[in-house]
């Protein structure tokens, strides 16, 4: 701060988003292999193509993978499915 305390203080916040994905296999949450499979799936656009290097889904610093059934209703929209991925 300056002598007169006129410098503006900036506040930082962490925002988390929920992206729902689905797979054709039953995965164990917390396993490193599972995390990598789900993050790879998440790193696709809604049309199934890979996202660019600047996309928020490519640059996650932290994540939590939770079982969908505990946090959402069946009618909740799924962001990405293995059926949509184009390799």
Tab-separated table of N, CA, C and O in Angstrom:
chain	number	residue	atom	x	y	z
A	1	UNK	N	0.833	-1.192	0.000
A	1	UNK	CA	0.000	0.000	0.000
A	1	UNK	C	0.872	1.248	0.000
A	1	UNK	O	1.975	1.235	0.494
A	2	UNK	N	0.327	2.281	-0.476
A	2	UNK	CA	1.039	3.566	-0.472
A	2	UNK	C	0.847	4.251	0.873
A	2	UNK	O	0.056	3.812	1.717
A	3	UNK	N	1.540	5.358	1.045
A	3	UNK	CA	1.431	6.103	2.309
A	3	UNK	C	0.001	6.549	2.600
A	3	UNK	O	-0.435	6.584	3.730
A	4	UNK	N	-0.728	6.892	1.568
A	4	UNK	CA	-2.083	7.402	1.756
A	4	UNK	C	-3.148	6.311	1.720
A	4	UNK	O	-4.325	6.600	1.759
A	5	UNK	N	-2.748	5.062	1.604
A	5	UNK	CA	-3.687	3.930	1.512
A	5	UNK	C	-4.686	4.108	0.381
A	5	UNK	O	-5.860	3.780	0.508
A	6	UNK	N	-4.242	4.666	-0.729
A	6	UNK	CA	-5.141	4.881	-1.862
A	6	UNK	C	-5.046	3.763	-2.895
A	6	UNK	O	-5.809	3.758	-3.852
A	7	UNK	N	-4.127	2.833	-2.713
A	7	UNK	CA	-3.996	1.724	-3.663
A	7	UNK	C	-5.184	0.779	-3.508
A	7	UNK	O	-5.579	0.428	-2.399
A	8	UNK	N	-5.732	0.411	-4.607
A	8	UNK	CA	-6.926	-0.432	-4.604
A	8	UNK	C	-6.565	-1.886	-4.282
A	8	UNK	O	-5.621	-2.426	-4.839
A	9	UNK	N	-7.297	-2.490	-3.392
A	9	UNK	CA	-7.088	-3.890	-3.036
A	9	UNK	C	-7.924	-4.756	-3.982
A	9	UNK	O	-9.111	-4.499	-4.189
A	10	UNK	N	-7.294	-5.769	-4.556
A	10	UNK	CA	-8.010	-6.692	-5.438
A	10	UNK	C	-8.324	-7.977	-4.683
A	10	UNK	O	-7.476	-8.529	-3.992
A	11	UNK	N	-9.544	-8.421	-4.794
A	11	UNK	CA	-9.971	-9.658	-4.148
A	11	UNK	C	-10.015	-10.767	-5.189
A	11	UNK	O	-10.456	-10.555	-6.314
A	12	UNK	N	-9.562	-11.947	-4.817
A	12	UNK	CA	-9.540	-13.083	-5.732
A	12	UNK	C	-10.538	-14.133	-5.250
A	12	UNK	O	-10.693	-14.348	-4.054
A	13	UNK	N	-11.182	-14.775	-6.225
A	13	UNK	CA	-12.172	-15.809	-5.914
A	13	UNK	C	-11.946	-17.009	-6.816
A	13	UNK	O	-11.547	-16.859	-7.966
A	14	UNK	N	-12.196	-18.173	-6.299
A	14	UNK	CA	-12.139	-19.379	-7.107
A	14	UNK	C	-13.566	-19.766	-7.478
A	14	UNK	O	-14.434	-19.866	-6.616
A	15	UNK	N	-13.800	-19.975	-8.757
A	15	UNK	CA	-15.117	-20.361	-9.252
A	15	UNK	C	-15.035	-21.805	-9.727
A	15	UNK	O	-14.152	-22.165	-10.496
A	16	UNK	N	-15.939	-22.606	-9.263
A	16	UNK	CA	-15.989	-23.985	-9.736
A	16	UNK	C	-17.237	-24.158	-10.580
A	16	UNK	O	-18.264	-23.518	-10.345
A	17	UNK	N	-17.131	-24.994	-11.582
A	17	UNK	CA	-18.257	-25.260	-12.465
A	17	UNK	C	-18.529	-26.758	-12.486
A	17	UNK	O	-17.615	-27.553	-12.313
A	18	UNK	N	-19.747	-27.099	-12.725
A	18	UNK	CA	-20.103	-28.511	-12.841
A	18	UNK	C	-20.299	-28.855	-14.297
A	18	UNK	O	-21.150	-28.285	-14.971
A	19	UNK	N	-19.486	-29.764	-14.777
A	19	UNK	CA	-19.647	-30.301	-16.117
A	19	UNK	C	-19.950	-31.775	-15.951
A	19	UNK	O	-19.194	-32.509	-15.316
A	20	UNK	N	-21.052	-32.208	-16.495
A	20	UNK	CA	-21.453	-33.600	-16.372
A	20	UNK	C	-21.006	-34.354	-17.615
A	20	UNK	O	-21.255	-33.921	-18.735
A	21	UNK	N	-20.319	-35.459	-17.410
A	21	UNK	CA	-19.869	-36.299	-18.514
A	21	UNK	C	-20.363	-37.714	-18.271
A	21	UNK	O	-20.721	-38.081	-17.156
A	22	UNK	N	-20.391	-38.513	-19.333
A	22	UNK	CA	-20.786	-39.911	-19.177
A	22	UNK	C	-19.828	-40.798	-19.957
A	22	UNK	O	-19.275	-40.391	-20.968
A	23	UNK	N	-19.619	-42.002	-19.435
A	23	UNK	CA	-18.715	-42.957	-20.067
A	23	UNK	C	-19.438	-44.269	-20.302
A	23	UNK	O	-20.510	-44.503	-19.746
A	24	UNK	N	-18.803	-45.117	-21.080
A	24	UNK	CA	-19.373	-46.436	-21.324
A	24	UNK	C	-18.755	-47.489	-20.404
A	24	UNK	O	-18.915	-48.677	-20.606
A	25	UNK	N	-18.028	-47.052	-19.378
A	25	UNK	CA	-17.438	-47.969	-18.412
A	25	UNK	C	-17.603	-47.424	-17.002
A	25	UNK	O	-17.692	-46.216	-16.796
A	26	UNK	N	-17.653	-48.314	-16.030
A	26	UNK	CA	-17.777	-47.933	-14.630
A	26	UNK	C	-16.378	-47.638	-14.106
A	26	UNK	O	-15.507	-48.491	-14.142
A	27	UNK	N	-16.147	-46.411	-13.643
A	27	UNK	CA	-14.822	-45.993	-13.206
A	27	UNK	C	-14.796	-45.772	-11.706
A	27	UNK	O	-15.798	-45.409	-11.100
A	28	UNK	N	-13.623	-45.962	-11.099
A	28	UNK	CA	-13.451	-45.776	-9.665
A	28	UNK	C	-12.952	-44.359	-9.414
A	28	UNK	O	-11.850	-44.004	-9.827
A	29	UNK	N	-13.777	-43.549	-8.770
A	29	UNK	CA	-13.405	-42.158	-8.483
A	29	UNK	C	-12.164	-42.124	-7.605
A	29	UNK	O	-12.021	-42.910	-6.676
A	30	UNK	N	-11.245	-41.219	-7.932
A	30	UNK	CA	-10.029	-41.063	-7.152
A	30	UNK	C	-8.824	-41.784	-7.731
A	30	UNK	O	-7.701	-41.450	-7.396
A	31	UNK	N	-9.044	-42.758	-8.598
A	31	UNK	CA	-7.930	-43.469	-9.212
A	31	UNK	C	-7.318	-42.579	-10.290
A	31	UNK	O	-8.025	-41.918	-11.047
A	32	UNK	N	-5.998	-42.538	-10.373
A	32	UNK	CA	-5.324	-41.654	-11.328
A	32	UNK	C	-5.720	-41.983	-12.766
A	32	UNK	O	-5.941	-41.081	-13.580
A	33	UNK	N	-5.851	-43.249	-13.098
A	33	UNK	CA	-6.254	-43.654	-14.449
A	33	UNK	C	-7.661	-43.141	-14.767
A	33	UNK	O	-7.926	-42.638	-15.856
A	34	UNK	N	-8.551	-43.236	-13.798
A	34	UNK	CA	-9.917	-42.723	-13.963
A	34	UNK	C	-9.891	-41.223	-14.197
A	34	UNK	O	-10.542	-40.717	-15.111
A	35	UNK	N	-9.145	-40.506	-13.365
A	35	UNK	CA	-9.060	-39.058	-13.512
A	35	UNK	C	-8.590	-38.679	-14.907
A	35	UNK	O	-9.159	-37.780	-15.538
A	36	UNK	N	-7.568	-39.344	-15.408
A	36	UNK	CA	-7.036	-39.020	-16.729
A	36	UNK	C	-8.062	-39.302	-17.836
A	36	UNK	O	-8.188	-38.526	-18.776
A	37	UNK	N	-8.799	-40.408	-17.717
A	37	UNK	CA	-9.831	-40.724	-18.717
A	37	UNK	C	-10.923	-39.663	-18.723
A	37	UNK	O	-11.369	-39.216	-19.772
A	38	UNK	N	-11.350	-39.252	-17.535
A	38	UNK	CA	-12.428	-38.269	-17.449
A	38	UNK	C	-11.963	-36.878	-17.870
A	38	UNK	O	-12.700	-36.156	-18.537
A	39	UNK	N	-10.734	-36.505	-17.528
A	39	UNK	CA	-10.218	-35.213	-17.969
A	39	UNK	C	-10.036	-35.179	-19.482
A	39	UNK	O	-10.311	-34.167	-20.122
A	40	UNK	N	-9.615	-36.298	-20.062
A	40	UNK	CA	-9.489	-36.374	-21.519
A	40	UNK	C	-10.859	-36.187	-22.176
A	40	UNK	O	-11.006	-35.473	-23.159
A	41	UNK	N	-11.867	-36.809	-21.604
A	41	UNK	CA	-13.227	-36.670	-22.115
A	41	UNK	C	-13.709	-35.224	-21.988
A	41	UNK	O	-14.294	-34.663	-22.907
A	42	UNK	N	-13.420	-34.602	-20.872
A	42	UNK	CA	-13.842	-33.225	-20.624
A	42	UNK	C	-13.187	-32.242	-21.583
A	42	UNK	O	-13.742	-31.199	-21.887
A	43	UNK	N	-12.037	-32.580	-22.089
A	43	UNK	CA	-11.288	-31.673	-22.963
A	43	UNK	C	-11.731	-31.754	-24.419
A	43	UNK	O	-10.944	-31.652	-25.341
A	44	UNK	N	-13.013	-31.917	-24.601
A	44	UNK	CA	-13.638	-31.901	-25.921
A	44	UNK	C	-14.766	-30.879	-25.902
A	44	UNK	O	-15.380	-30.640	-24.862
A	45	UNK	N	-15.012	-30.290	-27.033
A	45	UNK	CA	-16.135	-29.370	-27.170
A	45	UNK	C	-17.419	-30.164	-27.233
A	45	UNK	O	-17.414	-31.380	-27.433
A	46	UNK	N	-18.521	-29.485	-27.087
A	46	UNK	CA	-19.825	-30.137	-27.086
A	46	UNK	C	-20.112	-30.881	-28.393
A	46	UNK	O	-20.847	-31.854	-28.404
A	47	UNK	N	-19.489	-30.434	-29.496
A	47	UNK	CA	-19.707	-31.111	-30.776
A	47	UNK	C	-18.812	-32.336	-30.952
A	47	UNK	O	-18.835	-33.000	-31.976
A	48	UNK	N	-17.958	-32.637	-29.952
A	48	UNK	CA	-17.115	-33.824	-29.979
A	48	UNK	C	-15.687	-33.591	-30.426
A	48	UNK	O	-14.845	-34.463	-30.285
A	49	UNK	N	-15.368	-32.407	-30.939
A	49	UNK	CA	-14.001	-32.117	-31.361
A	49	UNK	C	-13.166	-31.699	-30.154
A	49	UNK	O	-13.703	-31.235	-29.145
A	50	UNK	N	-11.843	-31.861	-30.257
A	50	UNK	CA	-10.963	-31.477	-29.149
A	50	UNK	C	-10.995	-29.974	-28.941
A	50	UNK	O	-11.069	-29.206	-29.886
A	51	UNK	N	-10.920	-29.571	-27.682
A	51	UNK	CA	-10.898	-28.147	-27.371
A	51	UNK	C	-9.499	-27.586	-27.615
A	51	UNK	O	-8.515	-28.320	-27.641
A	52	UNK	N	-9.420	-26.271	-27.769
A	52	UNK	CA	-8.126	-25.623	-28.028
A	52	UNK	C	-7.333	-25.503	-26.727
A	52	UNK	O	-7.847	-25.718	-25.640
A	53	UNK	N	-6.088	-25.114	-26.853
A	53	UNK	CA	-5.196	-25.033	-25.686
A	53	UNK	C	-5.598	-23.939	-24.696
A	53	UNK	O	-5.164	-23.963	-23.555
A	54	UNK	N	-6.415	-22.985	-25.111
A	54	UNK	CA	-6.829	-21.901	-24.226
A	54	UNK	C	-8.164	-22.155	-23.538
A	54	UNK	O	-8.592	-21.375	-22.692
A	55	UNK	N	-8.838	-23.228	-23.895
A	55	UNK	CA	-10.148	-23.552	-23.346
A	55	UNK	C	-10.056	-23.837	-21.837
A	55	UNK	O	-9.111	-24.483	-21.391
A	56	UNK	N	-11.008	-23.369	-21.049
A	56	UNK	CA	-10.978	-23.602	-19.592
A	56	UNK	C	-10.902	-25.077	-19.202
A	56	UNK	O	-10.297	-25.409	-18.186
A	57	UNK	N	-11.462	-25.966	-19.992
A	57	UNK	CA	-11.412	-27.383	-19.631
A	57	UNK	C	-10.016	-27.974	-19.808
A	57	UNK	O	-9.735	-29.042	-19.301
A	58	UNK	N	-9.137	-27.288	-20.517
A	58	UNK	CA	-7.754	-27.750	-20.712
A	58	UNK	C	-6.822	-27.256	-19.617
A	58	UNK	O	-5.725	-27.757	-19.461
A	59	UNK	N	-7.214	-26.251	-18.899
A	59	UNK	CA	-6.309	-25.586	-17.966
A	59	UNK	C	-6.785	-25.661	-16.524
A	59	UNK	O	-6.666	-24.700	-15.785
A	60	UNK	N	-7.284	-26.799	-16.130
A	60	UNK	CA	-7.767	-26.925	-14.755
A	60	UNK	C	-6.582	-27.115	-13.812
A	60	UNK	O	-5.684	-27.891	-14.072
A	61	UNK	N	-6.563	-26.362	-12.724
A	61	UNK	CA	-5.501	-26.500	-11.734
A	61	UNK	C	-5.884	-27.535	-10.691
A	61	UNK	O	-5.042	-28.151	-10.075
A	62	UNK	N	-7.151	-27.694	-10.496
A	62	UNK	CA	-7.639	-28.663	-9.534
A	62	UNK	C	-8.987	-29.161	-9.987
A	62	UNK	O	-9.672	-28.498	-10.756
A	63	UNK	N	-9.364	-30.323	-9.546
A	63	UNK	CA	-10.653	-30.863	-9.947
A	63	UNK	C	-11.115	-31.874	-8.914
A	63	UNK	O	-10.327	-32.367	-8.114
A	64	UNK	N	-12.386	-32.145	-8.933
A	64	UNK	CA	-12.975	-33.197	-8.103
A	64	UNK	C	-13.914	-33.977	-9.002
A	64	UNK	O	-14.715	-33.395	-9.733
A	65	UNK	N	-13.786	-35.264	-8.973
A	65	UNK	CA	-14.650	-36.117	-9.786
A	65	UNK	C	-15.600	-36.827	-8.834
A	65	UNK	O	-15.179	-37.561	-7.948
A	66	UNK	N	-16.880	-36.553	-9.008
A	66	UNK	CA	-17.897	-37.068	-8.107
A	66	UNK	C	-18.914	-37.881	-8.891
A	66	UNK	O	-19.141	-37.637	-10.071
A	67	UNK	N	-19.543	-38.822	-8.226
A	67	UNK	CA	-20.582	-39.631	-8.865
A	67	UNK	C	-21.795	-38.765	-9.154
A	67	UNK	O	-22.375	-38.146	-8.267
A	68	UNK	N	-22.162	-38.703	-10.404
A	68	UNK	CA	-23.271	-37.886	-10.907
A	68	UNK	C	-24.554	-38.099	-10.113
A	68	UNK	O	-25.263	-37.158	-9.801
A	69	UNK	N	-24.863	-39.327	-9.780
A	69	UNK	CA	-26.143	-39.660	-9.152
A	69	UNK	C	-26.341	-39.003	-7.792
A	69	UNK	O	-27.466	-38.797	-7.363
A	70	UNK	N	-25.265	-38.637	-7.121
A	70	UNK	CA	-25.391	-38.012	-5.811
A	70	UNK	C	-25.658	-36.510	-5.897
A	70	UNK	O	-26.052	-35.892	-4.930
A	71	UNK	N	-25.420	-35.910	-7.059
A	71	UNK	CA	-25.461	-34.459	-7.151
A	71	UNK	C	-26.410	-33.904	-8.203
A	71	UNK	O	-26.567	-32.704	-8.301
A	72	UNK	N	-27.011	-34.746	-9.007
A	72	UNK	CA	-27.857	-34.227	-10.081
A	72	UNK	C	-29.042	-35.147	-10.326
A	72	UNK	O	-29.002	-36.327	-10.028
A	73	UNK	N	-30.045	-34.561	-10.882
A	73	UNK	CA	-31.209	-35.333	-11.287
A	73	UNK	C	-30.930	-35.965	-12.642
A	73	UNK	O	-30.079	-35.516	-13.385
A	74	UNK	N	-31.657	-36.972	-12.997
A	74	UNK	CA	-31.455	-37.652	-14.280
A	74	UNK	C	-31.658	-36.728	-15.477
A	74	UNK	O	-31.067	-36.931	-16.511
A	75	UNK	N	-32.469	-35.698	-15.330
A	75	UNK	CA	-32.747	-34.814	-16.461
A	75	UNK	C	-31.672	-33.741	-16.667
A	75	UNK	O	-31.750	-32.950	-17.587
A	76	UNK	N	-30.643	-33.709	-15.813
A	76	UNK	CA	-29.569	-32.722	-15.946
A	76	UNK	C	-28.828	-32.950	-17.258
A	76	UNK	O	-28.545	-34.073	-17.645
A	77	UNK	N	-28.515	-31.865	-17.966
A	77	UNK	CA	-27.869	-31.964	-19.271
A	77	UNK	C	-26.429	-32.451	-19.123
A	77	UNK	O	-25.675	-31.961	-18.296
A	78	UNK	N	-26.040	-33.402	-19.951
A	78	UNK	CA	-24.682	-33.939	-19.963
A	78	UNK	C	-23.864	-33.121	-20.953
A	78	UNK	O	-24.267	-32.923	-22.092
A	79	UNK	N	-22.694	-32.631	-20.509
A	79	UNK	CA	-21.837	-31.807	-21.367
A	79	UNK	C	-21.157	-32.653	-22.428
A	79	UNK	O	-21.102	-32.288	-23.595
A	80	UNK	N	-20.583	-33.786	-22.051
A	80	UNK	CA	-19.827	-34.593	-22.981
A	80	UNK	C	-20.058	-36.067	-22.693
A	80	UNK	O	-20.174	-36.474	-21.562
A	81	UNK	N	-20.128	-36.843	-23.765
A	81	UNK	CA	-20.312	-38.276	-23.669
A	81	UNK	C	-19.284	-38.950	-24.573
A	81	UNK	O	-18.876	-38.375	-25.591
A	82	UNK	N	-18.873	-40.160	-24.230
A	82	UNK	CA	-17.936	-40.880	-25.094
A	82	UNK	C	-18.540	-41.093	-26.476
A	82	UNK	O	-17.813	-41.242	-27.453
A	83	UNK	N	-19.847	-41.073	-26.561
A	83	UNK	CA	-20.513	-41.260	-27.861
A	83	UNK	C	-20.332	-40.055	-28.780
A	83	UNK	O	-20.448	-40.170	-29.984
A	84	UNK	N	-20.019	-38.875	-28.212
A	84	UNK	CA	-19.852	-37.660	-29.011
A	84	UNK	C	-18.405	-37.426	-29.454
A	84	UNK	O	-18.161	-36.674	-30.379
A	85	UNK	N	-17.436	-38.032	-28.762
A	85	UNK	CA	-16.019	-37.743	-29.015
A	85	UNK	C	-15.616	-38.178	-30.404
A	85	UNK	O	-15.883	-39.294	-30.832
A	86	UNK	N	-14.964	-37.263	-31.109
A	86	UNK	CA	-14.449	-37.541	-32.456
A	86	UNK	C	-12.928	-37.599	-32.362
A	86	UNK	O	-12.297	-36.632	-31.986
A	87	UNK	N	-12.348	-38.716	-32.682
A	87	UNK	CA	-10.882	-38.836	-32.627
A	87	UNK	C	-10.252	-38.637	-33.964
A	87	UNK	O	-10.725	-38.779	-34.998
